[in-house]
CSV table of C-alpha atoms in Angstrom, one decimal:
chain,number,residue,atom,x,y,z
F,1,MET,CA,47.8,14.0,81.2
F,2,GLN,CA,50.5,13.7,78.0
F,3,LEU,CA,51.8,10.3,78.0
F,4,ASP,CA,55.5,9.2,78.4
F,5,ASN,CA,57.1,8.8,74.8
F,6,ARG,CA,57.8,5.3,75.3
F,7,LEU,CA,54.4,4.3,76.9
F,8,HIS,CA,52.9,6.1,73.7
F,9,ARG,CA,55.0,3.8,71.4
F,10,TYR,CA,54.2,0.3,73.2
F,11,ILE,CA,50.4,1.2,73.5
F,12,PHE,CA,49.9,2.0,70.2
F,13,THR,CA,52.3,-0.7,68.8
F,14,THR,CA,50.3,-3.3,70.7
F,15,LEU,CA,47.2,-1.6,69.2
F,16,GLY,CA,48.6,-2.5,65.9
F,17,VAL,CA,49.5,-6.0,66.5
F,18,PHE,CA,46.0,-6.8,67.7
F,19,PHE,CA,44.5,-5.0,64.5
F,20,LEU,CA,46.9,-7.4,62.5
F,21,LEU,CA,45.6,-10.0,64.1
F,22,LEU,CA,41.8,-9.1,64.1
F,23,CYS,CA,42.3,-8.8,60.1
F,24,TRP,CA,44.1,-12.3,59.9
F,25,GLN,CA,40.8,-13.5,62.0
F,26,ILE,CA,38.3,-11.9,59.8
F,27,LEU,CA,40.5,-13.2,56.4
F,28,SER,CA,40.7,-16.7,57.8
F,29,ILE,CA,36.7,-17.0,58.7
F,30,THR,CA,35.9,-15.7,55.0
F,31,MET,CA,38.6,-18.2,53.3
F,32,PRO,CA,38.6,-22.1,53.2
F,33,ASP,CA,41.0,-23.6,55.7
F,34,ILE,CA,43.0,-25.0,52.9
F,35,VAL,CA,44.1,-21.1,51.9
F,36,LEU,CA,44.4,-19.4,55.4
F,37,ALA,CA,44.9,-20.9,58.9
F,38,SER,CA,43.4,-19.0,61.8
F,39,PRO,CA,45.4,-17.3,64.5
F,40,VAL,CA,44.1,-19.8,67.0
F,41,GLU,CA,45.2,-22.7,64.8
F,42,THR,CA,48.4,-21.4,63.7
F,43,ALA,CA,49.3,-20.9,67.6
F,44,ARG,CA,48.1,-24.1,68.5
F,45,ALA,CA,50.3,-25.8,65.7
F,46,LEU,CA,53.1,-23.6,66.7
F,47,ALA,CA,52.7,-24.9,70.5
F,48,ARG,CA,53.0,-28.4,69.2
F,49,MET,CA,56.0,-27.8,67.2
F,50,MET,CA,58.2,-26.4,69.8
F,51,GLY,CA,57.3,-29.5,71.8
F,52,THR,CA,59.5,-31.5,69.3
F,53,GLY,CA,63.3,-32.0,68.6
F,54,ILE,CA,63.0,-31.7,65.1
F,55,PHE,CA,61.6,-27.7,65.4
F,56,TRP,CA,64.6,-26.9,67.2
F,57,GLN,CA,66.9,-28.6,65.0
F,58,HIS,CA,65.4,-27.0,61.9
F,59,PHE,CA,65.4,-23.4,63.9
F,60,ARG,CA,69.1,-23.9,64.7
F,61,VAL,CA,70.1,-25.1,61.3
F,62,THR,CA,68.4,-21.8,59.9
F,63,GLY,CA,70.0,-19.3,62.7
F,64,SER,CA,73.2,-20.7,62.0
F,65,ARG,CA,73.4,-20.1,58.4
F,66,VAL,CA,71.5,-16.9,59.0
F,67,PHE,CA,74.3,-15.9,61.3
F,68,THR,CA,77.3,-16.9,59.0
F,69,GLY,CA,75.7,-15.5,55.6
F,70,VAL,CA,75.0,-12.5,57.2
F,71,PHE,CA,78.9,-12.2,58.8
F,72,ILE,CA,80.6,-13.3,55.8
F,73,GLY,CA,78.4,-10.9,53.5
F,74,GLY,CA,78.5,-8.1,55.7
F,75,LEU,CA,82.4,-8.7,56.9
F,76,ALA,CA,83.2,-9.2,52.9
F,77,GLY,CA,81.1,-5.6,52.3
F,78,PHE,CA,82.8,-3.5,54.9
F,79,VAL,CA,86.4,-4.7,54.0
F,80,ILE,CA,86.1,-4.1,50.4
F,81,GLY,CA,83.7,-1.0,51.1
F,82,ILE,CA,86.5,0.6,52.9
F,83,PHE,CA,89.1,0.4,50.0
F,84,GLY,CA,86.7,1.2,47.7
F,85,GLY,CA,85.4,4.2,50.0
F,86,LEU,CA,89.2,5.6,50.2
F,87,ASN,CA,90.5,4.8,46.9
F,88,LYS,CA,88.4,5.8,43.9
F,89,SER,CA,90.3,3.6,41.3
F,90,VAL,CA,89.2,0.5,43.6
F,91,LYS,CA,85.8,2.0,43.7
F,92,TYR,CA,85.5,2.6,39.5
F,93,MET,CA,87.1,-1.3,39.5
F,94,LEU,CA,84.6,-2.9,41.5
F,95,GLU,CA,81.7,-1.2,40.0
F,96,PRO,CA,80.9,-3.8,37.2
F,97,PHE,CA,81.2,-6.9,39.9
F,98,ARG,CA,78.4,-4.4,42.4
F,99,TRP,CA,76.5,-3.9,39.5
F,100,THR,CA,76.6,-7.6,38.3
F,101,LEU,CA,75.6,-8.7,41.3
F,102,MET,CA,72.8,-6.1,42.5
F,103,SER,CA,71.1,-6.8,39.2
F,104,THR,CA,71.3,-10.7,38.8
F,105,PRO,CA,67.8,-12.2,39.6
F,106,ALA,CA,68.1,-14.0,43.2
F,107,VAL,CA,66.9,-17.1,41.3
F,108,VAL,CA,69.6,-17.3,38.8
F,109,ILE,CA,72.4,-17.0,41.8
F,110,VAL,CA,70.4,-19.9,43.6
F,111,VAL,CA,70.5,-22.1,40.6
F,112,MET,CA,74.2,-21.8,39.7
F,113,ALA,CA,74.9,-22.0,43.8
F,114,MET,CA,73.1,-25.1,43.4
F,115,LEU,CA,75.2,-26.3,40.8
F,116,TRP,CA,78.3,-25.4,42.0
F,117,PHE,CA,78.2,-26.2,45.5
F,118,GLY,CA,75.4,-28.9,45.8
F,119,MET,CA,72.6,-29.0,48.2
F,120,GLY,CA,72.9,-28.0,51.6
F,121,SER,CA,74.6,-25.2,54.2
F,122,THR,CA,77.5,-24.1,52.1
F,123,MET,CA,75.0,-23.2,49.1
F,124,VAL,CA,72.8,-21.3,51.3
F,125,VAL,CA,75.7,-19.5,53.3
F,126,PHE,CA,77.3,-18.5,49.8
F,127,ILE,CA,74.0,-17.4,48.4
F,128,THR,CA,73.3,-15.0,51.3
F,129,ALA,CA,76.5,-14.0,51.8
F,130,ILE,CA,76.9,-13.3,48.5
F,131,PHE,CA,73.5,-11.1,47.8
F,132,LEU,CA,74.5,-9.1,50.9
F,133,ALA,CA,77.9,-8.1,50.1
F,134,PRO,CA,77.2,-5.6,47.8
F,135,PHE,CA,74.7,-4.0,49.9
F,136,VAL,CA,77.0,-3.3,52.6
F,137,TYR,CA,79.9,-2.5,50.5
F,138,VAL,CA,77.2,0.2,48.9
F,139,ASN,CA,76.4,1.7,52.2
F,140,VAL,CA,79.8,1.8,53.5
F,141,VAL,CA,81.4,3.7,50.4
F,142,LYS,CA,78.5,6.0,50.3
F,143,GLY,CA,79.3,6.5,53.9
F,144,LEU,CA,82.8,7.0,53.7
F,145,GLU,CA,82.1,9.4,50.7
F,146,MET,CA,80.1,11.9,53.0
F,147,VAL,CA,82.6,11.9,55.9
F,148,ASP,CA,83.4,15.7,56.7
F,149,GLU,CA,86.3,16.6,55.1
F,150,THR,CA,87.3,19.2,57.8
F,151,VAL,CA,87.8,16.2,60.3
F,152,ILE,CA,89.8,14.3,57.8
F,153,GLU,CA,91.8,17.5,57.5
F,154,MET,CA,92.5,17.8,61.4
F,155,ALA,CA,93.4,14.5,61.4
F,156,GLN,CA,96.0,15.0,58.2
F,157,ILE,CA,97.3,18.0,60.5
F,158,TYR,CA,97.6,15.7,64.0
F,159,ASN,CA,99.5,13.1,61.6
F,160,PHE,CA,96.9,10.6,62.5
F,161,PRO,CA,98.1,7.0,61.0
F,162,PHE,CA,95.9,5.0,59.1
F,163,SER,CA,95.0,2.7,62.0
F,164,LEU,CA,93.7,5.5,64.0
F,165,LYS,CA,92.1,7.4,61.3
F,166,LEU,CA,90.3,4.1,60.7
F,167,LYS,CA,89.1,3.3,64.6
F,168,HIS,CA,88.6,6.9,65.5
F,169,VAL,CA,87.6,9.1,62.1
F,170,TYR,CA,86.2,6.6,59.4
F,171,VAL,CA,84.5,3.7,61.1
F,172,PRO,CA,82.5,5.7,64.0
F,173,ALA,CA,81.4,8.5,60.8
F,174,ILE,CA,80.2,5.6,59.0
F,175,ALA,CA,78.4,3.6,62.0
F,176,GLY,CA,74.9,5.1,61.4
F,177,HIS,CA,75.1,3.7,57.7
F,178,LEU,CA,76.5,0.5,59.0
F,179,ALA,CA,74.1,0.4,61.8
F,180,SER,CA,71.1,0.6,59.3
F,181,SER,CA,72.6,-1.6,56.6
F,182,LEU,CA,73.0,-4.3,59.1
F,183,MET,CA,68.8,-4.1,59.9
F,184,VAL,CA,68.2,-4.4,56.4
F,185,ILE,CA,70.5,-7.3,55.8
F,186,VAL,CA,69.5,-9.3,58.3
F,187,GLY,CA,65.9,-9.4,57.2
F,188,THR,CA,67.1,-9.6,53.7
F,189,GLY,CA,69.6,-12.3,54.9
F,190,VAL,CA,66.3,-14.7,56.4
F,191,ARG,CA,64.3,-14.2,53.5
F,192,ILE,CA,67.1,-15.8,51.1
F,193,VAL,CA,68.2,-18.6,53.5
F,194,ILE,CA,64.4,-19.5,54.0
F,195,LEU,CA,64.4,-19.2,50.1
F,196,ALA,CA,67.4,-21.2,49.3
F,197,GLU,CA,66.3,-23.8,51.8
F,198,VAL,CA,62.9,-24.3,50.1
F,199,LEU,CA,64.7,-24.9,46.7
F,200,GLY,CA,67.6,-27.0,47.9
F,201,THR,CA,68.7,-28.5,51.5
F,202,THR,CA,66.8,-31.4,53.9
F,203,GLU,CA,66.9,-29.5,56.6
F,204,GLY,CA,66.1,-26.1,58.1
F,205,ILE,CA,63.0,-23.9,58.4
F,206,GLY,CA,62.5,-23.0,54.6
F,207,TYR,CA,62.8,-27.1,54.2
F,208,ALA,CA,60.1,-27.6,56.9
F,209,LEU,CA,58.0,-25.1,55.4
F,210,SER,CA,57.9,-26.7,52.0
F,211,LEU,CA,57.4,-29.9,53.9
F,212,SER,CA,54.1,-28.1,55.6
F,213,ARG,CA,53.2,-26.8,52.1
F,214,THR,CA,53.8,-30.5,50.3
F,215,ASN,CA,51.6,-32.1,53.3
F,216,LEU,CA,49.0,-29.4,53.0
F,217,ASP,CA,49.6,-28.7,56.8
F,218,ILE,CA,48.2,-25.1,56.4
F,219,PRO,CA,48.6,-24.2,60.3
F,220,ALA,CA,52.3,-25.4,60.4
F,221,LEU,CA,53.0,-23.7,57.2
F,222,PHE,CA,51.7,-20.4,58.8
F,223,ALA,CA,53.2,-21.3,62.4
F,224,TRP,CA,57.0,-21.4,60.4
F,225,ILE,CA,55.8,-18.2,59.0
F,226,LEU,CA,55.3,-16.6,62.1
F,227,ILE,CA,58.7,-18.2,63.3
F,228,CYS,CA,60.8,-16.6,60.6
F,229,ILE,CA,59.2,-13.1,61.5
F,230,ALA,CA,60.0,-13.7,64.9
F,231,LEU,CA,63.4,-14.5,64.1
F,232,VAL,CA,64.2,-11.3,62.1
F,233,GLY,CA,62.4,-9.5,65.0
F,234,ILE,CA,64.4,-11.2,68.1
F,235,ILE,CA,67.8,-10.7,66.1
F,236,GLU,CA,67.0,-7.0,64.9
F,237,TYR,CA,65.3,-5.8,68.8
F,238,VAL,CA,67.9,-8.2,71.1
F,239,ILE,CA,71.2,-7.5,69.1
F,240,LEU,CA,70.8,-4.6,66.2
F,241,LYS,CA,69.0,-2.0,68.3
F,242,PRO,CA,70.7,-2.0,71.5
F,243,LEU,CA,73.9,-2.2,69.3
F,244,GLN,CA,72.8,0.9,67.4
F,245,ASP,CA,72.3,2.4,70.5
F,246,TYR,CA,75.5,2.1,71.8
F,247,VAL,CA,77.4,3.2,68.6
F,248,LEU,CA,75.3,6.4,68.1
F,249,LYS,CA,75.2,7.2,71.7
F,250,TRP,CA,77.1,10.7,71.1
F,251,LYS,CA,74.2,11.9,69.3
F,252,LYS,CA,72.0,11.4,72.0
F,253,PRO,CA,70.9,14.8,73.6
F,254,THR,CA,71.5,15.0,77.5
F,255,ARG,CA,68.5,15.8,80.1
M,1,MET,CA,113.7,35.2,75.7
M,2,GLU,CA,116.2,35.6,73.1
M,3,LYS,CA,114.5,35.7,69.8
M,4,THR,CA,116.9,34.0,67.5
M,5,ASP,CA,116.1,31.5,64.7
M,6,SER,CA,114.1,31.7,62.0
M,7,VAL,CA,111.1,28.9,62.2
M,8,ILE,CA,109.4,30.1,59.0
M,9,THR,CA,110.6,31.9,55.9
M,10,PHE,CA,108.0,32.8,52.8
M,11,GLU,CA,110.1,33.5,49.4
M,12,ASN,CA,107.9,34.9,47.0
M,13,VAL,CA,105.0,32.5,47.8
M,14,THR,CA,102.3,33.0,45.4
M,15,LYS,CA,99.3,30.8,45.8
M,16,ASN,CA,96.2,30.4,42.6
M,17,TYR,CA,93.1,28.6,43.3
M,18,GLY,CA,92.7,27.8,39.6
M,19,SER,CA,92.7,31.3,37.8
M,20,LEU,CA,92.0,33.2,40.6
M,21,PRO,CA,95.2,34.7,42.6
M,22,ILE,CA,95.0,34.4,46.4
M,23,LEU,CA,98.6,35.1,47.5
M,24,ASN,CA,100.8,37.3,45.3
M,25,SER,CA,104.8,36.8,46.1
M,26,LEU,CA,104.6,37.2,49.3
M,27,SER,CA,108.0,37.3,51.7
M,28,PHE,CA,108.3,37.3,55.4
M,29,GLU,CA,110.2,35.3,57.9
M,30,ILE,CA,109.0,34.4,61.4
M,31,ARG,CA,111.6,33.9,64.4
M,32,GLU,CA,111.1,31.8,67.4
M,33,HIS,CA,108.5,32.3,70.0
M,34,ASP,CA,106.9,35.7,67.8
M,35,VAL,CA,103.5,35.8,68.3
M,36,VAL,CA,102.1,36.9,64.6
M,37,GLY,CA,98.6,38.4,64.1
M,38,VAL,CA,97.7,38.5,60.3
M,39,LEU,CA,95.3,40.9,59.7
M,40,GLY,CA,92.9,41.7,56.8
M,41,PRO,CA,89.3,41.7,55.3
M,42,SER,CA,87.8,38.5,54.6
M,43,GLY,CA,88.9,36.7,51.3
M,44,VAL,CA,92.3,38.1,51.2
M,45,GLY,CA,94.1,34.6,51.8
M,46,LYS,CA,94.7,34.5,55.4
M,47,THR,CA,93.6,31.1,55.8
M,48,THR,CA,95.6,30.2,52.9
M,49,VAL,CA,98.8,31.3,55.0
M,50,LEU,CA,98.2,28.9,57.5
M,51,LYS,CA,97.2,26.4,55.4
M,52,LEU,CA,100.4,26.6,53.6
M,53,ILE,CA,102.4,26.5,56.7
M,54,ALA,CA,100.7,23.2,57.8
M,55,ASP,CA,101.3,21.6,54.2
M,56,LEU,CA,97.2,21.1,53.6
M,57,THR,CA,97.9,23.0,50.3
M,58,GLN,CA,100.8,23.8,48.5
M,59,PRO,CA,102.3,27.1,46.8
M,60,SER,CA,101.9,27.7,43.0
M,61,SER,CA,105.5,29.1,43.2
M,62,GLY,CA,108.0,30.3,45.7
M,63,THR,CA,109.3,28.7,48.7
M,64,ILE,CA,108.3,28.2,52.0
M,65,LYS,CA,111.1,26.9,54.9
M,66,LYS,CA,109.8,26.1,58.1
M,67,ILE,CA,111.9,24.1,61.0
M,68,SER,CA,110.8,20.6,61.5
M,69,GLY,CA,108.4,20.0,64.7
M,70,ARG,CA,105.2,19.5,65.5
M,71,ILE,CA,102.0,22.0,64.3
M,72,GLY,CA,98.9,22.5,66.5
M,73,TYR,CA,96.1,24.3,64.8
M,74,VAL,CA,92.9,25.6,66.1
M,75,PHE,CA,90.5,26.2,63.4
M,76,GLN,CA,87.6,28.6,63.0
M,77,GLU,CA,85.3,25.7,64.0
M,78,PRO,CA,86.7,23.2,66.7
M,79,ARG,CA,86.7,20.5,64.3
M,80,LEU,CA,86.4,17.5,67.2
M,81,LEU,CA,85.4,14.1,66.9
M,82,PRO,CA,81.5,14.2,67.6
M,83,TRP,CA,82.0,10.3,68.6
M,84,ARG,CA,84.9,10.8,70.8
M,85,THR,CA,84.8,12.2,74.3
M,86,ALA,CA,86.4,15.9,75.3
M,87,VAL,CA,89.3,13.9,76.5
M,88,ASP,CA,89.7,11.5,73.7
M,89,ASN,CA,89.7,14.3,71.3
M,90,VAL,CA,92.5,15.9,73.3
M,91,SER,CA,94.7,12.3,73.9
M,92,LEU,CA,94.2,11.0,69.9
M,93,PRO,CA,96.8,13.7,68.4
M,94,LEU,CA,99.0,12.4,71.5
M,95,GLN,CA,98.3,8.9,70.6
M,96,ALA,CA,98.9,9.6,67.3
M,97,MET,CA,102.4,10.7,68.1
M,98,GLY,CA,103.2,7.3,69.8
M,99,ILE,CA,102.3,8.1,73.3
M,100,ARG,CA,100.9,5.2,74.8
M,101,ARG,CA,96.8,5.4,75.4
M,102,GLN,CA,96.6,5.9,79.3
M,103,ILE,CA,99.7,8.6,79.1
M,104,ALA,CA,97.9,10.4,76.8
M,105,ARG,CA,94.6,10.4,78.3
M,106,LYS,CA,96.7,11.5,81.5
M,107,ASN,CA,97.7,14.3,79.8
M,108,ALA,CA,94.8,15.0,77.9
M,109,SER,CA,93.1,15.4,81.4
M,110,GLY,CA,95.8,17.9,82.8
M,111,TRP,CA,95.0,20.0,79.8
M,112,LEU,CA,91.3,19.7,79.7
M,113,SER,CA,91.9,20.8,83.8
M,114,ARG,CA,94.0,23.9,82.8
M,115,MET,CA,91.5,25.1,80.2
M,116,GLY,CA,88.7,24.7,83.3
M,117,LEU,CA,87.1,21.7,81.9
M,118,ASP,CA,88.3,19.0,84.0
M,119,LYS,CA,84.7,18.1,84.9
M,120,PHE,CA,83.4,17.7,81.3
M,121,SER,CA,86.2,15.0,80.3
M,122,ASP,CA,83.7,12.5,79.5
M,123,TYR,CA,81.1,14.8,77.6
M,124,TYR,CA,80.8,14.2,73.7
M,125,PRO,CA,80.8,17.8,71.7
M,126,ALA,CA,77.4,17.5,71.3
M,127,HIS,CA,76.7,17.8,74.8
M,128,LEU,CA,79.2,20.9,75.5
M,129,SER,CA,78.6,24.6,74.7
M,130,GLY,CA,80.7,26.6,71.8
M,131,GLY,CA,82.9,28.1,74.0
M,132,MET,CA,83.9,24.5,75.7
M,133,LEU,CA,84.4,23.3,72.3
M,134,GLN,CA,87.0,25.5,71.2
M,135,ARG,CA,88.7,25.4,74.6
M,136,ILE,CA,88.9,21.9,74.0
M,137,SER,CA,90.0,22.2,70.5
M,138,LEU,CA,92.8,24.8,71.9
M,139,ALA,CA,93.8,22.1,74.5
M,140,ARG,CA,94.0,19.7,72.0
M,141,ALA,CA,96.7,21.9,70.0
M,142,LEU,CA,98.9,23.1,73.1
M,143,ALA,CA,98.9,19.4,74.4
M,144,LEU,CA,100.8,18.5,71.6
M,145,GLN,CA,103.7,21.0,73.0
M,146,PRO,CA,104.0,22.1,69.2
M,147,LYS,CA,106.6,24.1,67.9
M,148,ILE,CA,104.3,26.0,66.0
M,149,LEU,CA,100.8,27.1,67.6
M,150,LEU,CA,98.1,27.9,64.1
M,151,MET,CA,95.1,30.0,64.8
M,152,ASP,CA,92.3,31.0,62.5
M,153,GLU,CA,89.9,33.1,63.6
M,154,PRO,CA,89.5,30.6,66.5
M,155,PHE,CA,87.0,32.8,68.8
M,156,SER,CA,85.1,34.2,65.8
M,157,ALA,CA,82.0,32.3,67.0
M,158,LEU,CA,82.3,33.0,70.8
M,159,ASP,CA,80.8,36.1,72.8
M,160,VAL,CA,82.8,39.3,73.7
M,161,ARG,CA,83.6,38.1,77.2
M,162,LEU,CA,84.4,34.4,76.3
M,163,LYS,CA,87.0,35.8,73.9
M,164,GLU,CA,88.4,38.0,76.4
M,165,ASP,CA,88.7,35.1,78.7
M,166,MET,CA,90.2,32.8,75.9
M,167,LEU,CA,92.5,35.2,74.9
M,168,SER,CA,93.9,35.8,78.2
M,169,LEU,CA,94.3,31.9,78.8
M,170,ILE,CA,96.3,31.9,75.7
M,171,ARG,CA,98.4,34.6,77.0
M,172,ALA,CA,98.7,33.2,80.3
M,173,GLN,CA,100.0,29.8,78.3
M,174,LEU,CA,102.2,31.4,75.9
M,175,SER,CA,103.8,33.6,78.8
M,176,GLU,CA,104.6,30.1,80.4
M,177,HIS,CA,105.5,28.0,77.3
M,178,PRO,CA,106.5,30.6,75.0
M,179,ILE,CA,105.8,29.1,71.3
M,180,THR,CA,105.7,30.5,67.8
M,181,VAL,CA,102.1,31.6,67.1
M,182,LEU,CA,100.4,32.9,64.0
M,183,TYR,CA,97.1,34.3,64.9
M,184,VAL,CA,94.4,35.1,61.6
M,185,SER,CA,91.7,37.6,62.5
M,186,HIS,CA,89.8,40.3,60.7
M,187,ILE,CA,89.0,41.7,64.3
M,188,PRO,CA,91.8,43.7,64.9
M,189,ASP,CA,91.0,44.1,68.8
M,190,GLU,CA,91.5,40.3,69.0
M,191,VAL,CA,94.9,40.4,67.3
M,192,ILE,CA,96.3,43.5,69.1
M,193,MET,CA,95.9,41.9,72.2
M,194,ILE,CA,98.3,38.9,72.1
M,195,ALA,CA,100.3,39.6,68.9
M,196,THR,CA,104.1,40.9,69.4
M,197,ARG,CA,104.3,41.5,65.6
M,198,ILE,CA,101.4,42.2,63.2
M,199,PHE,CA,101.0,41.7,59.2
M,200,LEU,CA,98.3,43.2,57.1
M,201,LEU,CA,97.4,41.8,54.1
M,202,ALA,CA,95.1,43.8,51.5
M,203,HIS,CA,92.8,42.2,48.6
M,204,ASN,CA,95.3,43.7,46.2
M,205,GLY,CA,97.8,41.4,47.1
M,206,ASP,CA,99.6,44.1,49.5
M,207,PHE,CA,101.2,42.7,52.4
M,208,LYS,CA,103.0,44.5,55.1
M,209,GLU,CA,104.6,44.4,58.7
M,210,LEU,CA,103.1,47.2,61.1
M,211,PRO,CA,105.5,48.3,63.9
M,212,ILE,CA,103.4,48.2,67.5
M,213,THR,CA,104.8,51.6,68.7
M,214,ASP,CA,101.0,53.2,69.7
M,215,ARG,CA,98.7,50.5,70.1
M,216,SER,CA,95.6,52.8,70.2
M,217,GLU,CA,96.8,54.3,67.0
M,218,LEU,CA,97.4,51.2,65.6
M,219,LEU,CA,94.0,49.8,66.6
M,220,GLU,CA,92.3,52.5,64.4
M,221,LYS,CA,94.4,52.1,61.5
M,222,LEU,CA,93.8,48.1,61.3
M,223,LYS,CA,90.2,49.1,62.0
M,224,ASN,CA,90.2,51.0,58.6
M,225,ALA,CA,92.5,48.4,56.7
M,226,CYS,CA,89.9,45.5,57.8
M,227,ARG,CA,86.9,46.9,56.6
């Protein structure tokens, strides 16, 4: 009997998770406790942490920093990308900015932001937004450059005003690019926020991670890593995937 | 209906794409409610004539005069927005004219119904057949109630039966609501079914209007010219 596609995916993804846990367990047996916590120890530490208020405090702070950074960076990249994608002069003028932002090492921006904004949320959100905006910008510009010329010509013949063109031609045409760049920037956003928190904050998952490292609490360290992975997973599968399915529903074949 | 006013006038219009000459000193006049078939083999500039009328390109020299008013355009391929439903595709040009969304959608639904697509209003283009898409494209052009309807080989991708159905549909629409039509094709049988005037474009830039007297004789002549 041929398996249903969805069932097939679930079975093999679950097998993959078990295989990953098995590798982790085997590695943890062969390595000292100070280097690698086992999955069971990590689960215990996670359960213990989740019962405390401070855990949820760190989780909430990091979550809000990720959301704000991704929102500001994504929105800025999108709006500037629209201008750059529709106007070559703007695109050429923005090229040096894009190039500078995308080629500056992350740690340099973190150090500069710490100098400008001090420690805390403003610095973290600034770094996240400044890192993510160019990625969204590039995707929007590339997407707009690939919009079907014949559709644009149609909109021109029927005198679509700019607002109608933007809403019904340009934005839906780049929706696929936008959805995939959102997936990338959320994952990247979480990584940047955690990095910035490790280096320059007194609360958040990154700070908690650095505290666990200082205290050599390896199970807690791994528990926080699991939380980071879960945070990306939750955002991706609970928010972004349904959003992507919704904006691209016109592509789905009928039954 | 009495034909009086000139709707489109080409005066010595020349069009070159780079160094490649496409149209050479083309002059003609189209009157109100003329249904003009523009025939000629592929690559002689038939589509360019329509693009010039629709202001999608400018002449290299010469003058084009046309009355102000809406233009409907049915392209060779339907050019629908794939991410919008059939009814949205028809209603958006109406919204672009300033008609409120709800009224535009109601109007669009009416046109889709006339095209026999009332059950498919909420379908996306990817879920419809080629004939249905072309009918939506036609509904979009007619819903505007245009002064001029430009049709660029609109049914070249359809099978013979569907093509005849579509041409009958257009004839019925034109008898109900007469408008000025330019119908470009390289297939004489199609053009002769609806045209009241026939223009012939040739590769050497030669342009002439052929009188419609004996249709079967004209058809033979056109078939030879379009080879």
